[in-house]
mmCIF file of C-alpha atoms and ligand atoms in Angstrom:
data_model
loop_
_atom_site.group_PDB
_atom_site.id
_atom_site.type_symbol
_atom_site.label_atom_id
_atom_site.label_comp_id
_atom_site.label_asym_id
_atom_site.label_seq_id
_atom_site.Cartn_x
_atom_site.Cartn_y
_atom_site.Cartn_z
ATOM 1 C CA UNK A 1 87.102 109.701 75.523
ATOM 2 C CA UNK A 2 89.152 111.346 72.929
ATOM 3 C CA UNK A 3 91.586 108.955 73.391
ATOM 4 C CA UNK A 4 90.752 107.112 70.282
ATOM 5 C CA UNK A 5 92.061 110.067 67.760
ATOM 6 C CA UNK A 6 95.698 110.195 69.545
ATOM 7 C CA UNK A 7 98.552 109.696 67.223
ATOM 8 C CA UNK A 8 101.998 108.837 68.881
ATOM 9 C CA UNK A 9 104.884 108.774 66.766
ATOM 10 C CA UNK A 10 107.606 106.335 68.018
ATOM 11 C CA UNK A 11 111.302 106.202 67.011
ATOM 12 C CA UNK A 12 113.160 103.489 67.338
ATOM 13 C CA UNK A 13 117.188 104.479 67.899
ATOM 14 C CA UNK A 14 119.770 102.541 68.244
ATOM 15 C CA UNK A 15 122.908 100.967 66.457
ATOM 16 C CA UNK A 16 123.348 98.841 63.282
ATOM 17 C CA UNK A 17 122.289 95.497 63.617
ATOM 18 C CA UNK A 18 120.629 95.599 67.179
ATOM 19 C CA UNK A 19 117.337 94.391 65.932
ATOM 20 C CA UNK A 20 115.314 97.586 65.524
ATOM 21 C CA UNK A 21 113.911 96.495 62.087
ATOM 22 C CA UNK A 22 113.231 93.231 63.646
ATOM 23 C CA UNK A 23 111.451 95.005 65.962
ATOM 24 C CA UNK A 24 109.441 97.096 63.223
ATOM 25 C CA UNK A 25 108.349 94.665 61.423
ATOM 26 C CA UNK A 26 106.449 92.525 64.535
ATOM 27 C CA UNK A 27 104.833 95.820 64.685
ATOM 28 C CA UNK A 28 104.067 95.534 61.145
ATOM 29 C CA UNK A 29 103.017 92.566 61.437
ATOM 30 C CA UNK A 30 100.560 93.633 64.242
ATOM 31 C CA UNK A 31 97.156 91.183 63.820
ATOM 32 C CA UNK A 32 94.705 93.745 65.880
ATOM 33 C CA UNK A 33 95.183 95.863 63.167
ATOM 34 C CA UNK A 34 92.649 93.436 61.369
ATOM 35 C CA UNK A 35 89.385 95.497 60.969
ATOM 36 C CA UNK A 36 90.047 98.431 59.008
ATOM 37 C CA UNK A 37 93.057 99.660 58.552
ATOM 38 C CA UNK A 38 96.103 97.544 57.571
ATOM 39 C CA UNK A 39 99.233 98.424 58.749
ATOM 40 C CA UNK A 40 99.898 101.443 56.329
ATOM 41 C CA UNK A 41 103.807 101.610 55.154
ATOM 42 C CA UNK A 42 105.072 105.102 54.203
ATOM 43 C CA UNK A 43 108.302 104.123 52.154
ATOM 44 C CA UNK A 44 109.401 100.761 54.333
ATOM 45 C CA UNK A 45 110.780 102.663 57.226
ATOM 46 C CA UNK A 46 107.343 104.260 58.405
ATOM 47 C CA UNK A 47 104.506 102.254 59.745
ATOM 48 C CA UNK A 48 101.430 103.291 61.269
ATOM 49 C CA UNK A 49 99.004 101.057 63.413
ATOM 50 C CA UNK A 50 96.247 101.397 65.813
ATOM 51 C CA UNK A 51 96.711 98.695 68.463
ATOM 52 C CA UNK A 52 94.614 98.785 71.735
ATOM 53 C CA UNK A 53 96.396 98.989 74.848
ATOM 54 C CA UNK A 54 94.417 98.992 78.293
ATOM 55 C CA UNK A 55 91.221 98.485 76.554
ATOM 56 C CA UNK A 56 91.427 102.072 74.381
ATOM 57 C CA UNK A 57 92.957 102.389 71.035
ATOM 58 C CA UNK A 58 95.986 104.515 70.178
ATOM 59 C CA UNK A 59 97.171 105.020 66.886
ATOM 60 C CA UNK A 60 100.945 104.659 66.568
ATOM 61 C CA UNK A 61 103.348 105.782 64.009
ATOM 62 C CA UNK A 62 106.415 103.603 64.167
ATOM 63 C CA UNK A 63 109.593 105.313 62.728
ATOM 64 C CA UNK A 64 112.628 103.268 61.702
ATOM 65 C CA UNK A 65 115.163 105.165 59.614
ATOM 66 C CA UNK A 66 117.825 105.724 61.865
ATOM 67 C CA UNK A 67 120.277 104.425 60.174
ATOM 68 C CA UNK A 68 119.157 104.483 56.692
ATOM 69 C CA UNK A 69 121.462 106.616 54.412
ATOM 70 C CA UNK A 70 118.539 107.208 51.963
ATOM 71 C CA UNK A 71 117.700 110.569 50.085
ATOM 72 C CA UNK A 72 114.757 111.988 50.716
ATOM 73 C CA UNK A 73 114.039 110.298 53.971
ATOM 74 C CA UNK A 74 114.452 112.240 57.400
ATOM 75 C CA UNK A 75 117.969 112.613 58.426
ATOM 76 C CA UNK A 76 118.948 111.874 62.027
ATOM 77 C CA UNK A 77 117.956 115.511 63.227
ATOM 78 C CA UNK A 78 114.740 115.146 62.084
ATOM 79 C CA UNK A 79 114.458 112.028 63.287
ATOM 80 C CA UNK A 80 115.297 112.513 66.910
ATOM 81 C CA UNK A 81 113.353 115.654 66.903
ATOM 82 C CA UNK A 82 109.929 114.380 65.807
ATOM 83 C CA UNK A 83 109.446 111.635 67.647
ATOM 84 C CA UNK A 84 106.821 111.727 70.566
ATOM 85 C CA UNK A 85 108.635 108.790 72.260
ATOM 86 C CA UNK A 86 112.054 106.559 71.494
ATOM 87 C CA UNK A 87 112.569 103.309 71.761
ATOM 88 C CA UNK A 88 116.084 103.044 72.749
ATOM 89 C CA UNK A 89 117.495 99.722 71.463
ATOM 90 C CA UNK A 90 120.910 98.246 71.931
ATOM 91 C CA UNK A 91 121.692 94.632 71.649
ATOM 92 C CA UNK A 92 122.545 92.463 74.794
ATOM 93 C CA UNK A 93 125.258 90.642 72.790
ATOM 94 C CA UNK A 94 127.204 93.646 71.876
ATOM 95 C CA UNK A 95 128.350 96.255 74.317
ATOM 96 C CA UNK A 96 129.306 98.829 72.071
ATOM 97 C CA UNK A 97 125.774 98.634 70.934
ATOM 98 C CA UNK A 98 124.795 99.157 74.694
ATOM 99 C CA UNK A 99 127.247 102.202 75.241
ATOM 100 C CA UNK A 100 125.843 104.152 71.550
ATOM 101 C CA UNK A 101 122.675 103.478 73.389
ATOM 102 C CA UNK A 102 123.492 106.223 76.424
ATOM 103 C CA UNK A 103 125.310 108.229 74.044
ATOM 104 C CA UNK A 104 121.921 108.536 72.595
ATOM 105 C CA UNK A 105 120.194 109.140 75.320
ATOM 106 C CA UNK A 106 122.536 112.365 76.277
ATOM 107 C CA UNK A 107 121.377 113.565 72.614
ATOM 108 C CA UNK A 108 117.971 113.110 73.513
ATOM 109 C CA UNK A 109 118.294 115.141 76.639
ATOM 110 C CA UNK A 110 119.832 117.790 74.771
ATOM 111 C CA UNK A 111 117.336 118.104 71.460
ATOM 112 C CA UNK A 112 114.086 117.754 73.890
ATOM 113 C CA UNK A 113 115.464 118.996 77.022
ATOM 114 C CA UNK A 114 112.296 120.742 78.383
ATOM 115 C CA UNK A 115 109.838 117.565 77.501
ATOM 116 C CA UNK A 116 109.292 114.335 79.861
ATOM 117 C CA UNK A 117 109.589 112.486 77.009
ATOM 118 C CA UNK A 118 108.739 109.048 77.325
ATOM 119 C CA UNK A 119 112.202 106.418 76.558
ATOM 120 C CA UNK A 120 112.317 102.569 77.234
ATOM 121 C CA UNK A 121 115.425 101.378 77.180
ATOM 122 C CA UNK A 122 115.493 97.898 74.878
ATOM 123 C CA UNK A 123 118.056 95.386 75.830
ATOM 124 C CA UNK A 124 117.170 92.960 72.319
ATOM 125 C CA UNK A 125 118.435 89.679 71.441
ATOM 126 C CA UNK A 126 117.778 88.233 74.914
ATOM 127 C CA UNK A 127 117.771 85.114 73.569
ATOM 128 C CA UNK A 128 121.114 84.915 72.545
ATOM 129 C CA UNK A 129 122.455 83.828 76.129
ATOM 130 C CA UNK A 130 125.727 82.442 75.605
ATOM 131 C CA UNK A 131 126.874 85.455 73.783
ATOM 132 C CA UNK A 132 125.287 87.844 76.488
ATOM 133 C CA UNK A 133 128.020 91.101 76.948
ATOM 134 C CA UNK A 134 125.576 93.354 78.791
ATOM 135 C CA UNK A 135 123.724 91.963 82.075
ATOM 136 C CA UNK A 136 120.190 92.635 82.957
ATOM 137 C CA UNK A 137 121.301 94.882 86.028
ATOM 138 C CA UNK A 138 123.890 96.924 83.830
ATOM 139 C CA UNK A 139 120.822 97.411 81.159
ATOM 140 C CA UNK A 140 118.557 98.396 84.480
ATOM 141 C CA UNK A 141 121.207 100.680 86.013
ATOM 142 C CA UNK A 142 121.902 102.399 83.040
ATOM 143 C CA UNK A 143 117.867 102.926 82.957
ATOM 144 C CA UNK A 144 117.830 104.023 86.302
ATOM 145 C CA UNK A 145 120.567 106.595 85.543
ATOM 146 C CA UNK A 146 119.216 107.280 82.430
ATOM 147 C CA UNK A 147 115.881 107.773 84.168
ATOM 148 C CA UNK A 148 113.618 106.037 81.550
ATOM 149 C CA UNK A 149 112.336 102.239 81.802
ATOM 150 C CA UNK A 150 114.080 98.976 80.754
ATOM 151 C CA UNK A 151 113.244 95.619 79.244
ATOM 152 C CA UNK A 152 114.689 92.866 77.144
ATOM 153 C CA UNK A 153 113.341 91.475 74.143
ATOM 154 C CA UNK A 154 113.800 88.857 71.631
ATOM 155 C CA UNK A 155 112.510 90.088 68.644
ATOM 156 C CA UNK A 156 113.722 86.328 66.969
ATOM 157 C CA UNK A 157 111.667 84.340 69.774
ATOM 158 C CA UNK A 158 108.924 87.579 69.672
ATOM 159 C CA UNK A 159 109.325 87.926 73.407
ATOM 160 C CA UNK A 160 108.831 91.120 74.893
ATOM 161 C CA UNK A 161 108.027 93.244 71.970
ATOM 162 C CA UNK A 162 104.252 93.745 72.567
ATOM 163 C CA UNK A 163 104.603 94.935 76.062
ATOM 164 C CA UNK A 164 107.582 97.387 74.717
ATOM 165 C CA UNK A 165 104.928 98.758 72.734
ATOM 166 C CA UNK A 166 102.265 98.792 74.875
ATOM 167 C CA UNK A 167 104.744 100.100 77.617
ATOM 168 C CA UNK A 168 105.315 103.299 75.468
ATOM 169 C CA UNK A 169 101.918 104.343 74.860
ATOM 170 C CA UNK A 170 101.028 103.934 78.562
ATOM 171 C CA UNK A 171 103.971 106.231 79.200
ATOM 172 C CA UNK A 172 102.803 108.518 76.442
ATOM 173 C CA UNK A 173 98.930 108.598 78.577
ATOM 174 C CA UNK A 174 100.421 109.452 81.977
ATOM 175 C CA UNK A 175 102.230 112.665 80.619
ATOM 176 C CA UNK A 176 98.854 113.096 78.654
ATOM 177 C CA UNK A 177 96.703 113.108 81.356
ATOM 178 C CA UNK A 178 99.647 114.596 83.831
ATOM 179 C CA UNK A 179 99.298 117.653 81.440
HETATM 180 P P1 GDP B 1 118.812 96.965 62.666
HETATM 181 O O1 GDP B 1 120.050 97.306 61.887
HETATM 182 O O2 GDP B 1 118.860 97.567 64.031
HETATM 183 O O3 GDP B 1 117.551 97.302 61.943
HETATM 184 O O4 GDP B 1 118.835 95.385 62.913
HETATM 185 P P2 GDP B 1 118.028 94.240 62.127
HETATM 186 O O5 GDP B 1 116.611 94.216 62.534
HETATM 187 O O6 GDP B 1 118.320 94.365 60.678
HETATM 188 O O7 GDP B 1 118.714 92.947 62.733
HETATM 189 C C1 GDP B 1 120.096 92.676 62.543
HETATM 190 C C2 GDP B 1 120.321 91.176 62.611
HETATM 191 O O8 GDP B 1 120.009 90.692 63.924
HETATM 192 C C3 GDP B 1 119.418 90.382 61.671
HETATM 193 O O9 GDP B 1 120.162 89.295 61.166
HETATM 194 C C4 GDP B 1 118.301 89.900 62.566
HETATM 195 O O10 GDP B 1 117.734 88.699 62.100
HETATM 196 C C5 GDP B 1 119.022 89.673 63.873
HETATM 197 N N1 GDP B 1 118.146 89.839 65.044
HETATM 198 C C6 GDP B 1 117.320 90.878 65.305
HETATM 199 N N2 GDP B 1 116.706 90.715 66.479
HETATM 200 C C7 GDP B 1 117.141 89.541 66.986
HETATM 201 C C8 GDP B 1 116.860 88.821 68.192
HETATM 202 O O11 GDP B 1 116.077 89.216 69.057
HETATM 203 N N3 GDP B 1 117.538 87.646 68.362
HETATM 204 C C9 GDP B 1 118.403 87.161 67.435
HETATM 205 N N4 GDP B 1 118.994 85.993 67.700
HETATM 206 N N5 GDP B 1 118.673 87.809 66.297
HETATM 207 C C10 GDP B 1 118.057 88.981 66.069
HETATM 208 MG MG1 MG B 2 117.255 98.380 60.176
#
């Protein structure tokens, strides 16, 4: 179908200490990646993995550097430039995490402002209840707004990751075949 040889490169954004590693490393962790290749690391902050959503396979290049301060590695430019979709984390116990989150989504808009690029919104830490600062309809209106999707995850209890991922390369498709 042709399907098979897409690469998607993913960026996850987001604050300090949301959970976006966290998040990286379930990826990394990924067990359909079993037959051939493993999941290949490119420094620690790269990872690329072909996981099979909807019955066809899509390989996926998960970036997480954001807020690395390393030489050599992409800076933040790069970093929101190159990415073919963004997974826009904040964390539900921390607000200020939730309002860098639309700051960078009015960056996004402004360094791929012609593109529908795909953006989930990713309200982590959801199982951290009784220190919950953001509510699931703030996260969803903000989304709305925003206009990109929404869901909360638990990267700790690995709730919610998978579809995150599988959510984005769906996206990714429907502008594909919208094209
Ligand atoms: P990053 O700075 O965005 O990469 O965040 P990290 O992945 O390093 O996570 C920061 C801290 O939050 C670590 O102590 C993680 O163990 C913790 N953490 C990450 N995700 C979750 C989650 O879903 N629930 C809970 N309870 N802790 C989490
Ligand atoms: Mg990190």
């Amino acid at each position: 179908t042709g399907g098979s040889s897409r690469r998607f490169r993913v960026v996850l954004l987001g604050a300090r200490g949301v959970g976006k590693s966290a998040i990286a490393s379930i990826f990394a962790g990924a067990a359909d990646s079993m037959d051939s290749d493993e999941c290949e690391l490119y420094g620690d902050e790269v990872c690329e993995q072909t996981i099979t959503v909807d019955g066809e396979k899509a390989t996926v290049t998960l970036v997480d550097n954001w807020d690395s301060e390393d030489e050599g590695g992409l800076s933040q430019d790069q970093c929101i430039q190159t990415g073919d979709a963004y997974l826009l984390v904040y964390s539900i116990t921390d607000r200020s995490s939730f309002l860098q989150a639309s700051e960078l989504r009015i960056s996004l808009r402004q360094h791929r402002p012609a593109h529908h690029t795909p953006i989930i919104l990713v309200g982590n830490k959801c199982d951290l209840v009784r220190r919950r600062e953001v509510s699931v309809t703030e996260g969803r209106v903000c989304a709305a707004v925003f206009d990109c999707k929404f869901i909360e995850t638990s990267a700790a209890m690995q709730h919610n990751v998978w579809p995150a991922f599988h959510g984005i390369v769906q996206q990714l498709r429907l502008r594909r075949d919208t094209k």
